[in-house]
Amino acid sequence: MIALFSFLIKVGLSGVVERGIKLLERRAELEVDKEKLRTELTAEYMRQVVEETRIMADFNKAKFSLPWFWMFAALFVLPLGFWWSAVILDGTFHFGWNVANLPTPEMRQWAGDMIKWIFYVGGGVAGVKAVLKR
């Protein structure tokens, strides 16, 4: 449920989350003792999740606006993109390059994490917006 609320906030539907919290508060008013306390705690927890998500969104917005951040990220992302392109081209067109796999399981995990970061977290979108503004 927390993941759903965080996702809704990230996609700009914080009003839906706020209504969900208000619904929990209303339900708490109608309940007795232990159930009421449990529902009130759930509502407060949701408020804290909403606040944390807003803080992290502001942090990411500030981070994505710094050119140093993008230069640092490029040190890792560009070589990964070059390697990934070589793997795909060699596998598709059989150039005979014999592109090696990444040498350790940790490096493969890091590569997967970088791809998730670019496409899932929204860094790619922020980067495209920054390029298009110029």
MMTF fields as JSON, N, C-alpha, C and O atoms, coordinates in Angstrom:
{
  "mmtfVersion": "1.0.0",
  "mmtfProducer": "UNKNOWN",
  "numBonds": 535,
  "numAtoms": 536,
  "numGroups": 134,
  "numChains": 1,
  "numModels": 1,
  "chainsPerModel": [1],
  "groupsPerChain": [134],
  "chainIdList": ["A"],
  "bondAtomList": [4, 2, 8, 6, 12, 10, 16, 14, 20, 18, 24, 22, 28, 26, 32, 30, 36, 34, 40, 38, 44, 42, 48, 46, 52, 50, 56, 54, 60, 58, 64, 62, 68, 66, 72, 70, 76, 74, 80, 78, 84, 82, 88, 86, 92, 90, 96, 94, 100, 98, 104, 102, 108, 106, 112, 110, 116, 114, 120, 118, 124, 122, 128, 126, 132, 130, 136, 134, 140, 138, 144, 142, 148, 146, 152, 150, 156, 154, 160, 158, 164, 162, 168, 166, 172, 170, 176, 174, 180, 178, 184, 182, 188, 186, 192, 190, 196, 194, 200, 198, 204, 202, 208, 206, 212, 210, 216, 214, 220, 218, 224, 222, 228, 226, 232, 230, 236, 234, 240, 238, 244, 242, 248, 246, 252, 250, 256, 254, 260, 258, 264, 262, 268, 266, 272, 270, 276, 274, 280, 278, 284, 282, 288, 286, 292, 290, 296, 294, 300, 298, 304, 302, 308, 306, 312, 310, 316, 314, 320, 318, 324, 322, 328, 326, 332, 330, 336, 334, 340, 338, 344, 342, 348, 346, 352, 350, 356, 354, 360, 358, 364, 362, 368, 366, 372, 370, 376, 374, 380, 378, 384, 382, 388, 386, 392, 390, 396, 394, 400, 398, 404, 402, 408, 406, 412, 410, 416, 414, 420, 418, 424, 422, 428, 426, 432, 430, 436, 434, 440, 438, 444, 442, 448, 446, 452, 450, 456, 454, 460, 458, 464, 462, 468, 466, 472, 470, 476, 474, 480, 478, 484, 482, 488, 486, 492, 490, 496, 494, 500, 498, 504, 502, 508, 506, 512, 510, 516, 514, 520, 518, 524, 522, 528, 526, 532, 530],
  "bondOrderList": [1, 1, 1, 1, 1, 1, 1, 1, 1, 1, 1, 1, 1, 1, 1, 1, 1, 1, 1, 1, 1, 1, 1, 1, 1, 1, 1, 1, 1, 1, 1, 1, 1, 1, 1, 1, 1, 1, 1, 1, 1, 1, 1, 1, 1, 1, 1, 1, 1, 1, 1, 1, 1, 1, 1, 1, 1, 1, 1, 1, 1, 1, 1, 1, 1, 1, 1, 1, 1, 1, 1, 1, 1, 1, 1, 1, 1, 1, 1, 1, 1, 1, 1, 1, 1, 1, 1, 1, 1, 1, 1, 1, 1, 1, 1, 1, 1, 1, 1, 1, 1, 1, 1, 1, 1, 1, 1, 1, 1, 1, 1, 1, 1, 1, 1, 1, 1, 1, 1, 1, 1, 1, 1, 1, 1, 1, 1, 1, 1, 1, 1, 1, 1],
  "groupList": [{"groupName": "MET", "atomNameList": ["N", "CA", "C", "O"], "elementList": ["N", "C", "C", "O"], "formalChargeList": [0, 0, 0, 0], "bondAtomList": [1, 0, 2, 1, 3, 2], "bondOrderList": [1, 1, 2], "singleLetterCode": "M", "chemCompType": "L-PEPTIDE LINKING"}, {"groupName": "ILE", "atomNameList": ["N", "CA", "C", "O"], "elementList": ["N", "C", "C", "O"], "formalChargeList": [0, 0, 0, 0], "bondAtomList": [1, 0, 2, 1, 3, 2], "bondOrderList": [1, 1, 2], "singleLetterCode": "I", "chemCompType": "L-PEPTIDE LINKING"}, {"groupName": "ALA", "atomNameList": ["N", "CA", "C", "O"], "elementList": ["N", "C", "C", "O"], "formalChargeList": [0, 0, 0, 0], "bondAtomList": [1, 0, 2, 1, 3, 2], "bondOrderList": [1, 1, 2], "singleLetterCode": "A", "chemCompType": "L-PEPTIDE LINKING"}, {"groupName": "LEU", "atomNameList": ["N", "CA", "C", "O"], "elementList": ["N", "C", "C", "O"], "formalChargeList": [0, 0, 0, 0], "bondAtomList": [1, 0, 2, 1, 3, 2], "bondOrderList": [1, 1, 2], "singleLetterCode": "L", "chemCompType": "L-PEPTIDE LINKING"}, {"groupName": "PHE", "atomNameList": ["N", "CA", "C", "O"], "elementList": ["N", "C", "C", "O"], "formalChargeList": [0, 0, 0, 0], "bondAtomList": [1, 0, 2, 1, 3, 2], "bondOrderList": [1, 1, 2], "singleLetterCode": "F", "chemCompType": "L-PEPTIDE LINKING"}, {"groupName": "SER", "atomNameList": ["N", "CA", "C", "O"], "elementList": ["N", "C", "C", "O"], "formalChargeList": [0, 0, 0, 0], "bondAtomList": [1, 0, 2, 1, 3, 2], "bondOrderList": [1, 1, 2], "singleLetterCode": "S", "chemCompType": "L-PEPTIDE LINKING"}, {"groupName": "LYS", "atomNameList": ["N", "CA", "C", "O"], "elementList": ["N", "C", "C", "O"], "formalChargeList": [0, 0, 0, 0], "bondAtomList": [1, 0, 2, 1, 3, 2], "bondOrderList": [1, 1, 2], "singleLetterCode": "K", "chemCompType": "L-PEPTIDE LINKING"}, {"groupName": "VAL", "atomNameList": ["N", "CA", "C", "O"], "elementList": ["N", "C", "C", "O"], "formalChargeList": [0, 0, 0, 0], "bondAtomList": [1, 0, 2, 1, 3, 2], "bondOrderList": [1, 1, 2], "singleLetterCode": "V", "chemCompType": "L-PEPTIDE LINKING"}, {"groupName": "GLY", "atomNameList": ["N", "CA", "C", "O"], "elementList": ["N", "C", "C", "O"], "formalChargeList": [0, 0, 0, 0], "bondAtomList": [1, 0, 2, 1, 3, 2], "bondOrderList": [1, 1, 2], "singleLetterCode": "G", "chemCompType": "PEPTIDE LINKING"}, {"groupName": "GLU", "atomNameList": ["N", "CA", "C", "O"], "elementList": ["N", "C", "C", "O"], "formalChargeList": [0, 0, 0, 0], "bondAtomList": [1, 0, 2, 1, 3, 2], "bondOrderList": [1, 1, 2], "singleLetterCode": "E", "chemCompType": "L-PEPTIDE LINKING"}, {"groupName": "ARG", "atomNameList": ["N", "CA", "C", "O"], "elementList": ["N", "C", "C", "O"], "formalChargeList": [0, 0, 0, 0], "bondAtomList": [1, 0, 2, 1, 3, 2], "bondOrderList": [1, 1, 2], "singleLetterCode": "R", "chemCompType": "L-PEPTIDE LINKING"}, {"groupName": "ASP", "atomNameList": ["N", "CA", "C", "O"], "elementList": ["N", "C", "C", "O"], "formalChargeList": [0, 0, 0, 0], "bondAtomList": [1, 0, 2, 1, 3, 2], "bondOrderList": [1, 1, 2], "singleLetterCode": "D", "chemCompType": "L-PEPTIDE LINKING"}, {"groupName": "THR", "atomNameList": ["N", "CA", "C", "O"], "elementList": ["N", "C", "C", "O"], "formalChargeList": [0, 0, 0, 0], "bondAtomList": [1, 0, 2, 1, 3, 2], "bondOrderList": [1, 1, 2], "singleLetterCode": "T", "chemCompType": "L-PEPTIDE LINKING"}, {"groupName": "TYR", "atomNameList": ["N", "CA", "C", "O"], "elementList": ["N", "C", "C", "O"], "formalChargeList": [0, 0, 0, 0], "bondAtomList": [1, 0, 2, 1, 3, 2], "bondOrderList": [1, 1, 2], "singleLetterCode": "Y", "chemCompType": "L-PEPTIDE LINKING"}, {"groupName": "GLN", "atomNameList": ["N", "CA", "C", "O"], "elementList": ["N", "C", "C", "O"], "formalChargeList": [0, 0, 0, 0], "bondAtomList": [1, 0, 2, 1, 3, 2], "bondOrderList": [1, 1, 2], "singleLetterCode": "Q", "chemCompType": "L-PEPTIDE LINKING"}, {"groupName": "ASN", "atomNameList": ["N", "CA", "C", "O"], "elementList": ["N", "C", "C", "O"], "formalChargeList": [0, 0, 0, 0], "bondAtomList": [1, 0, 2, 1, 3, 2], "bondOrderList": [1, 1, 2], "singleLetterCode": "N", "chemCompType": "L-PEPTIDE LINKING"}, {"groupName": "PRO", "atomNameList": ["N", "CA", "C", "O"], "elementList": ["N", "C", "C", "O"], "formalChargeList": [0, 0, 0, 0], "bondAtomList": [1, 0, 2, 1, 3, 2], "bondOrderList": [1, 1, 2], "singleLetterCode": "P", "chemCompType": "L-PEPTIDE LINKING"}, {"groupName": "TRP", "atomNameList": ["N", "CA", "C", "O"], "elementList": ["N", "C", "C", "O"], "formalChargeList": [0, 0, 0, 0], "bondAtomList": [1, 0, 2, 1, 3, 2], "bondOrderList": [1, 1, 2], "singleLetterCode": "W", "chemCompType": "L-PEPTIDE LINKING"}, {"groupName": "HIS", "atomNameList": ["N", "CA", "C", "O"], "elementList": ["N", "C", "C", "O"], "formalChargeList": [0, 0, 0, 0], "bondAtomList": [1, 0, 2, 1, 3, 2], "bondOrderList": [1, 1, 2], "singleLetterCode": "H", "chemCompType": "L-PEPTIDE LINKING"}],
  "groupTypeList": [0, 1, 2, 3, 4, 5, 4, 3, 1, 6, 7, 8, 3, 5, 8, 7, 7, 9, 10, 8, 1, 6, 3, 3, 9, 10, 10, 2, 9, 3, 9, 7, 11, 6, 9, 6, 3, 10, 12, 9, 3, 12, 2, 9, 13, 0, 10, 14, 7, 7, 9, 9, 12, 10, 1, 0, 2, 11, 4, 15, 6, 2, 6, 4, 5, 3, 16, 17, 4, 17, 0, 4, 2, 2, 3, 4, 7, 3, 16, 3, 8, 4, 17, 17, 5, 2, 7, 1, 3, 11, 8, 12, 4, 18, 4, 8, 17, 15, 7, 2, 15, 3, 16, 12, 16, 9, 0, 10, 14, 17, 2, 8, 11, 0, 1, 6, 17, 1, 4, 13, 7, 8, 8, 8, 7, 2, 8, 7, 6, 2, 7, 3, 6, 10],
  "groupIdList": [1, 2, 3, 4, 5, 6, 7, 8, 9, 10, 11, 12, 13, 14, 15, 16, 17, 18, 19, 20, 21, 22, 23, 24, 25, 26, 27, 28, 29, 30, 31, 32, 33, 34, 35, 36, 37, 38, 39, 40, 41, 42, 43, 44, 45, 46, 47, 48, 49, 50, 51, 52, 53, 54, 55, 56, 57, 58, 59, 60, 61, 62, 63, 64, 65, 66, 67, 68, 69, 70, 71, 72, 73, 74, 75, 76, 77, 78, 79, 80, 81, 82, 83, 84, 85, 86, 87, 88, 89, 90, 91, 92, 93, 94, 95, 96, 97, 98, 99, 100, 101, 102, 103, 104, 105, 106, 107, 108, 109, 110, 111, 112, 113, 114, 115, 116, 117, 118, 119, 120, 121, 122, 123, 124, 125, 126, 127, 128, 129, 130, 131, 132, 133, 134],
  "secStructList": [7, 2, 2, 2, 2, 2, 2, 2, 2, 2, 6, 6, 7, 2, 2, 2, 2, 2, 2, 2, 2, 2, 2, 2, 2, 2, 2, 2, 2, 2, 1, 7, 2, 2, 2, 2, 2, 2, 2, 2, 2, 2, 2, 2, 2, 2, 2, 2, 2, 2, 2, 2, 2, 2, 2, 2, 2, 2, 2, 2, 2, 2, 2, 2, 6, 7, 2, 2, 2, 2, 2, 2, 2, 2, 2, 2, 2, 2, 2, 2, 2, 2, 2, 2, 2, 2, 2, 2, 2, 2, 2, 2, 2, 7, 7, 1, 7, 7, 7, 7, 7, 7, 1, 1, 2, 2, 2, 2, 2, 2, 2, 2, 2, 2, 2, 2, 2, 2, 2, 6, 1, 1, 2, 2, 2, 2, 2, 2, 2, 2, 2, 2, 2, 7],
  "xCoordList": [0.822, 0.0, 0.873, 0.553, 1.977, 2.892, 3.499, 3.616, 3.881, 4.468, 3.466, 3.84, 2.202, 1.167, 1.038, 0.961, 1.014, 0.922, 2.132, 1.982, 3.331, 4.536, 4.475, 4.832, 4.02, 3.907, 2.918, 3.198, 1.765, 0.755, 1.295, 1.016, 2.063, 2.643, 3.644, 3.661, 4.484, 5.502, 4.896, 5.471, 3.746, 3.125, 2.19, 1.478, 2.189, 1.445, 0.021, -0.794, -0.302, -1.657, -1.706, -2.331, -1.048, -1.028, -2.414, -2.672, -3.319, -4.692, -5.39, -6.169, -5.113, -5.694, -5.185, -5.945, -3.898, -3.306, -3.901, -4.234, -4.033, -4.622, -6.048, -6.431, -6.827, -8.186, -8.168, -9.034, -7.183, -7.056, -6.753, -7.281, -5.901, -5.577, -6.807, -7.086, -7.537, -8.772, -9.786, -10.5, -9.85, -10.738, -10.336, -11.191, -9.044, -8.557, -8.91, -9.319, -8.747, -9.089, -10.575, -10.955, -11.406, -12.862, -13.216, -14.07, -12.561, -12.803, -12.4, -13.062, -11.301, -10.85, -11.878, -12.066, -12.549, -13.579, -14.732, -15.376, -14.983, -16.115, -15.766, -16.658, -14.49, -14.071, -13.877, -13.932, -13.649, -13.44, -12.023, -11.398, -11.537, -10.254, -9.129, -8.486, -8.892, -7.713, -7.746, -6.73, -8.864, -8.98, -8.81, -8.203, -9.351, -9.224, -7.754, -7.284, -7.036, -5.619, -4.835, -3.971, -5.132, -4.437, -4.673, -3.736, -5.889, -6.212, -5.559, -5.056, -5.562, -4.904, -3.406, -2.82, -2.792, -1.359, -1.079, -0.08, -1.948, -1.788, -1.882, -1.083, -2.842, -2.998, -1.758, -1.279, -1.239, -0.039, 1.161, 1.971, 1.268, 2.354, 2.265, 3.281, 1.065, 0.871, 1.274, 1.882, 0.934, 1.34, 2.863, 3.405, 3.545, 5.008, 5.589, 6.581, 4.982, 5.436, 5.26, 6.14, 4.123, 3.861, 4.909, 5.455, 5.187, 6.167, 7.561, 8.277, 7.943, 9.26, 9.348, 10.375, 8.295, 8.287, 8.415, 9.125, 7.735, 7.849, 9.267, 9.804, 9.86, 11.232, 12.199, 13.057, 12.062, 12.95, 12.734, 13.69, 11.492, 11.221, 11.91, 12.493, 11.847, 12.529, 14.042, 14.719, 14.56, 16.003, 16.421, 17.419, 15.65, 15.991, 15.886, 16.7, 14.895, 14.754, 15.995, 16.519, 16.457, 17.653, 18.891, 19.739, 18.982, 20.133, 20.203, 21.28, 19.068, 19.05, 19.348, 19.657, 19.262, 19.533, 21.023, 21.421, 21.837, 23.272, 24.052, 23.948, 24.829, 25.619, 26.662, 26.989, 27.188, 28.181, 27.597, 28.285, 26.349, 25.691, 25.685, 25.994, 25.331, 25.244, 26.622, 26.764, 27.638, 28.998, 29.465, 30.083, 29.173, 29.547, 28.789, 29.378, 27.503, 26.7, 27.197, 27.191, 27.626, 28.114, 29.364, 29.595, 30.172, 31.37, 31.018, 31.828, 29.847, 29.423, 28.476, 28.568, 27.586, 26.527, 27.053, 26.657, 27.919, 28.405, 29.195, 28.939, 30.144, 30.819, 29.853, 30.006, 28.876, 27.889, 27.089, 26.833, 26.696, 25.958, 26.8, 26.292, 28.091, 28.995, 29.098, 28.99, 29.306, 29.401, 28.1, 28.112, 26.976, 25.66, 25.43, 24.938, 25.784, 25.625, 26.495, 26.064, 27.722, 28.624, 28.06, 28.128, 27.504, 26.91, 25.752, 25.659, 24.884, 23.711, 24.126, 23.63, 25.034, 25.473, 26.174, 25.926, 27.056, 27.778, 26.821, 26.952, 25.868, 24.906, 23.947, 23.521, 23.601, 22.633, 23.275, 22.737, 24.415, 25.028, 26.236, 26.854, 26.58, 27.668, 28.981, 29.594, 29.394, 30.636, 31.881, 32.966, 31.745, 32.901, 33.734, 34.908, 33.134, 33.878, 34.099, 35.036, 33.266, 33.341, 33.41, 34.345, 32.424, 32.365, 32.229, 31.326, 33.118, 33.123, 31.997, 31.56, 31.542, 30.569, 31.288, 32.516, 30.549, 31.17, 31.809, 31.229, 32.997, 33.801, 33.27, 33.577, 32.506, 32.072, 30.561, 29.936, 29.974, 28.531, 28.175, 27.103, 29.071, 28.808, 28.699, 27.823, 29.593, 29.55, 28.279, 27.702, 27.84, 26.585, 25.412, 24.493, 25.442, 24.39, 24.394, 23.338, 25.581, 25.691, 25.163, 24.472, 25.487, 25.006, 23.483, 22.848, 22.9, 21.437, 20.847, 19.801, 21.518, 21.043, 21.099, 20.202, 22.153, 22.253, 21.138, 20.566, 20.832, 19.76, 18.433, 17.633, 18.199, 16.972, 16.954, 15.917, 18.076, 18.15, 17.776, 17.023, 18.299, 18.044, 16.578, 15.97, 16.011, 14.671, 13.572, 12.473, 13.835, 12.782, 12.672, 11.571, 13.796, 13.78, 13.421, 12.923, 13.657, 13.293, 14.474, 14.304, 15.656, 16.838, 16.921, 17.358, 16.504, 16.505, 15.586, 15.928, 14.43, 13.477, 14.062, 13.976, 14.657, 15.259, 16.393, 16.541, 17.182, 18.267, 17.765, 18.309, 16.738, 16.156, 15.595, 15.772, 14.918, 14.372, 15.492, 15.365, 16.599, 17.72, 18.32, 18.682, 18.432, 18.99, 18.045, 18.495, 16.747, 15.769, 15.638, 15.257, 15.945, 15.846, 16.9, 16.703, 17.986, 19.114, 18.872, 19.717],
  "yCoordList": [-1.186, 0.0, 1.258, 2.248, 1.205, 2.344, 2.587, 3.73, 1.51, 1.651, 2.299, 3.129, 1.92, 2.508, 4.004, 4.797, 4.402, 5.821, 6.59, 7.685, 6.023, 6.691, 6.86, 7.914, 5.815, 5.894, 6.975, 7.761, 7.026, 8.029, 9.446, 10.338, 9.643, 10.967, 11.306, 12.431, 10.333, 10.58, 10.939, 11.732, 10.37, 10.682, 11.883, 12.191, 12.553, 13.798, 13.641, 14.542, 12.546, 12.338, 12.429, 11.599, 13.434, 13.572, 13.827, 13.508, 14.403, 14.625, 13.314, 13.236, 12.29, 10.966, 10.42, 9.85, 10.602, 10.131, 10.886, 10.285, 12.194, 12.997, 12.535, 12.453, 12.235, 11.744, 10.39, 10.102, 9.56, 8.269, 8.434, 7.698, 9.403, 9.678, 10.214, 9.818, 11.112, 11.637, 10.525, 10.536, 9.575, 8.432, 7.607, 7.166, 7.404, 6.689, 7.438, 6.835, 8.769, 9.565, 9.455, 9.33, 9.5, 9.391, 8.013, 7.888, 6.989, 5.643, 5.529, 4.846, 6.208, 6.18, 6.816, 6.362, 7.865, 8.517, 7.569, 7.688, 6.643, 5.739, 4.453, 3.693, 4.214, 2.972, 3.17, 4.289, 2.062, 2.112, 1.684, 0.917, 2.179, 1.929, 1.395, 2.162, 0.077, -0.495, -0.282, 0.087, -0.503, -0.306, 1.168, 1.506, 2.039, 3.473, 3.883, 4.626, 3.403, 3.716, 3.192, 3.889, 1.979, 1.38, 2.223, 2.487, 2.634, 3.435, 4.811, 5.309, 5.434, 6.73, 6.622, 7.497, 5.555, 5.355, 5.134, 5.624, 4.406, 4.19, 5.516, 5.776, 6.351, 7.66, 8.522, 9.175, 8.528, 9.317, 8.787, 9.56, 7.483, 6.877, 7.295, 7.61, 7.298, 7.721, 9.185, 9.544, 10.029, 11.443, 11.563, 12.374, 10.754, 10.792, 10.304, 10.852, 9.286, 8.794, 9.878, 10.093, 10.551, 11.644, 12.735, 13.225, 13.111, 14.173, 13.756, 14.549, 12.521, 12.03, 12.031, 12.412, 11.614, 11.587, 12.996, 13.213, 13.953, 15.348, 15.89, 16.578, 15.577, 16.025, 15.427, 16.132, 14.131, 13.487, 14.031, 14.15, 14.362, 14.948, 16.303, 16.608, 17.115, 18.41, 18.237, 18.967, 17.253, 16.971, 16.558, 17.049, 15.651, 15.196, 16.315, 16.391, 17.186, 18.319, 19.211, 19.655, 19.467, 20.296, 19.586, 20.207, 18.3, 17.524, 17.504, 17.677, 17.295, 17.208, 18.542, 18.574, 19.633, 20.942, 21.3, 22.312, 20.494, 20.786, 20.114, 18.901, 20.881, 20.267, 19.283, 18.306, 19.535, 18.607, 17.225, 16.217, 17.18, 15.888, 15.097, 13.905, 15.759, 15.077, 14.67, 13.627, 15.483, 15.104, 13.879, 12.978, 13.847, 12.694, 11.443, 10.369, 11.579, 10.44, 9.931, 8.726, 10.838, 10.449, 9.585, 8.753, 9.769, 8.935, 7.455, 6.599, 7.154, 5.77, 5.327, 4.202, 6.2, 5.824, 5.707, 4.785, 6.599, 6.555, 5.284, 4.666, 4.863, 3.591, 2.398, 1.478, 2.415, 1.337, 1.343, 0.285, 2.521, 2.618, 2.165, 1.517, 2.506, 2.069, 0.546, -0.079, -0.045, -1.505, -2.16, -3.124, -1.634, -2.199, -2.158, -3.124, -1.042, -0.911, -1.917, -2.513, -2.103, -3.075, -4.491, -5.26, -4.84, -6.161, -6.355, -7.394, -5.373, -5.487, -5.548, -6.392, -4.657, -4.667, -5.967, -6.534, -6.439, -7.677, -8.869, -9.755, -8.891, -9.995, -9.969, -11.023, -8.792, -8.673, -8.892, -9.617, -8.267, -8.293, -9.231, -9.319, -9.926, -10.921, -10.34, -10.894, -9.216, -8.573, -9.352, -9.108, -10.256, -11.015, -10.276, -10.589, -9.305, -8.529, -9.324, -9.044, -10.293, -11.081, -10.18, -10.265, -9.337, -8.407, -9.209, -10.032, -8.961, -9.699, -9.233, -8.083, -10.153, -9.794, -8.992, -9.02, -8.298, -7.587, -8.629, -9.692, -8.338, -9.377, -9.932, -11.075, -9.181, -9.676, -9.549, -8.711, -10.381, -10.243, -8.866, -8.334, -8.295, -6.96, -5.915, -5.05, -5.995, -5.03, -5.206, -4.223, -6.448, -6.68, -6.1, -5.527, -6.248, -5.672, -4.152, -3.529, -3.556, -2.099, -1.611, -0.594, -2.332, -1.952, -1.989, -1.074, -3.035, -3.111, -1.991, -1.441, -1.649, -0.54, 0.787, 1.618, 0.989, 2.235, 2.326, 3.396, 1.212, 1.219, 1.534, 2.312, 0.925, 1.239, 2.713, 3.368, 3.232, 4.631, 5.544, 6.501, 5.249, 6.109, 6.084, 7.133, 4.888, 4.781, 4.773, 5.264, 4.24, 4.116, 5.35, 5.834, 5.857, 6.982, 8.29, 9.209, 8.39, 9.612, 10.473, 11.583, 9.985, 10.756, 10.989, 12.049, 10.007, 10.156, 11.274, 12.057, 11.345, 12.407, 13.759, 14.709, 13.847, 15.107, 15.519, 16.697, 14.545, 14.838, 15.33, 16.283, 14.692, 15.133, 16.535, 17.36, 16.814, 18.167, 19.201, 20.289, 18.847, 19.782, 20.051, 21.188, 19.021, 19.191, 20.007, 20.86, 19.757, 20.454, 21.921, 22.731, 22.287, 23.687, 24.547, 25.751, 23.962, 24.742, 25.155, 25.816],
  "zCoordList": [0.0, 0.0, 0.0, -0.659, 0.748, 0.814, -0.569, -1.011, -1.242, -2.571, -3.528, -4.356, -3.411, -4.257, -3.983, -4.922, -2.701, -2.362, -2.891, -3.434, -2.736, -3.233, -4.743, -5.27, -5.442, -6.891, -7.296, -8.202, -6.638, -6.973, -6.781, -7.583, -5.721, -5.466, -6.565, -7.063, -6.948, -7.97, -9.308, -10.054, -9.626, -10.912, -10.82, -11.775, -9.688, -9.563, -9.077, -9.279, -8.455, -7.962, -6.439, -5.78, -5.893, -4.44, -3.87, -2.709, -4.675, -4.225, -3.904, -2.954, -4.691, -4.442, -3.113, -2.331, -2.869, -1.619, -0.437, 0.584, -0.572, 0.506, 0.818, 1.986, -0.21, 0.022, 0.719, 1.545, 0.386, 1.061, 2.544, 3.378, 2.868, 4.262, 4.991, 6.123, 4.339, 4.956, 5.191, 6.193, 4.28, 4.452, 5.67, 6.439, 5.841, 7.021, 8.303, 9.295, 8.269, 9.455, 9.771, 10.936, 8.755, 8.962, 9.512, 10.389, 8.996, 9.49, 10.958, 11.74, 11.329, 12.723, 13.641, 14.77, 13.168, 13.985, 14.301, 15.343, 13.409, 13.566, 14.323, 14.701, 14.54, 15.182, 16.679, 17.188, 17.371, 18.815, 19.154, 18.422, 20.252, 20.894, 20.002, 19.285, 20.048, 19.404, 17.882, 17.293, 17.263, 15.817, 15.46, 14.443, 16.308, 16.075, 16.125, 15.263, 17.125, 17.263, 16.062, 15.531, 15.637, 14.493, 13.231, 12.478, 13.007, 11.827, 11.898, 10.891, 13.091, 13.243, 12.981, 12.343, 13.469, 13.226, 11.74, 11.215, 11.073, 9.633, 8.886, 7.986, 9.247, 8.598, 8.827, 7.9, 10.043, 10.337, 9.563, 9.053, 9.481, 8.72, 7.254, 6.635, 6.702, 5.315, 5.134, 4.125, 6.11, 6.03, 5.984, 5.233, 6.786, 6.802, 5.477, 4.996, 4.889, 3.587, 2.524, 1.691, 2.564, 1.617, 1.78, 0.791, 2.999, 3.25, 2.783, 2.171, 3.069, 2.631, 1.103, 0.541, 0.442, -1.02, -1.579, -2.561, -0.965, -1.422, -1.22, -2.087, -0.082, 0.188, -0.83, -1.361, -1.102, -2.064, -3.475, -4.242, -3.827, -5.147, -5.272, -6.312, -4.223, -4.238, -4.338, -5.062, -3.594, -3.635, -5.042, -5.569, -5.649, -6.992, -8.01, -8.931, -7.859, -8.774, -8.69, -9.712, -7.468, -7.289, -7.843, -8.483, -7.593, -8.051, -9.575, -10.146, -10.236, -11.689, -12.356, -13.548, -11.623, -12.215, -12.191, -12.769, -11.538, -11.443, -12.573, -12.753, -13.332, -14.412, -13.885, -14.559, -12.678, -12.105, -11.872, -12.033, -11.498, -11.308, -12.611, -12.618, -13.719, -15.007, -15.514, -16.152, -15.235, -15.647, -14.865, -15.431, -13.578, -12.763, -13.214, -13.336, -13.458, -13.91, -15.258, -15.507, -16.127, -17.453, -17.373, -18.25, -16.337, -16.171, -16.065, -16.421, -15.592, -15.43, -16.541, -17.033, -16.923, -17.859, -19.292, -20.006, -19.728, -21.108, -21.421, -22.455, -20.575, -20.87, -20.877, -21.682, -19.994, -19.983, -21.284, -21.859, -21.746, -23.008, -24.192, -25.107, -24.177, -25.25, -25.263, -26.318, -24.095, -23.982, -24.423, -25.188, -23.936, -24.26, -25.773, -26.357, -26.399, -27.858, -28.597, -29.583, -28.119, -28.755, -28.644, -29.603, -27.486, -27.301, -28.279, -28.933, -28.378, -29.255, -30.721, -31.468, -31.146, -32.542, -32.912, -33.976, -32.023, -32.291, -32.315, -33.159, -31.398, -31.367, -32.537, -33.009, -33.011, -34.101, -35.469, -36.306, -35.689, -37.021, -37.118, -38.18, -36.047, -36.032, -36.569, -37.481, -35.986, -36.411, -35.991, -36.521, -35.077, -34.61, -33.58, -33.382, -32.93, -31.933, -30.658, -29.91, -30.405, -29.171, -27.937, -27.141, -27.796, -26.677, -25.382, -25.24, -24.466, -23.203, -22.295, -22.35, -21.463, -20.437, -19.363, -19.281, -18.564, -17.446, -16.526, -16.306, -15.986, -15.335, -14.004, -13.666, -13.26, -11.947, -11.797, -12.448, -10.937, -10.682, -10.122, -10.409, -9.328, -8.774, -9.874, -9.832, -10.861, -11.963, -12.788, -13.254, -12.972, -13.698, -12.914, -13.501, -11.584, -10.744, -10.836, -10.947, -10.789, -10.888, -12.235, -12.303, -13.299, -14.631, -14.661, -15.186, -14.103, -14.04, -13.215, -13.56, -12.118, -11.281, -12.029, -11.888, -12.826, -13.592, -14.629, -14.838, -15.273, -16.268, -15.585, -16.104, -14.416, -13.666, -13.286, -13.393, -12.85, -12.447, -13.603, -13.426, -14.783, -15.931, -16.334, -16.552, -16.433, -16.992, -15.945, -16.206, -14.789, -13.783, -12.909, -12.65, -12.457, -11.526, -12.212, -11.561, -13.478, -14.185, -14.55, -15.055, -14.306, -14.669, -16.156, -16.603, -16.925, -18.373, -18.818, -19.704, -18.207, -18.535, -18.168, -18.945, -16.988, -16.566, -17.521, -17.848, -17.957, -18.885, -20.225, -20.785, -20.74, -22.015, -21.889, -22.785, -20.778, -20.565, -20.524, -21.084, -19.851, -19.759, -21.13, -21.432, -21.965, -23.298, -24.172, -24.937, -24.071, -24.909, -24.543, -25.388, -23.294, -22.87, -23.545, -23.709, -23.927, -24.474, -25.849, -26.454]
}
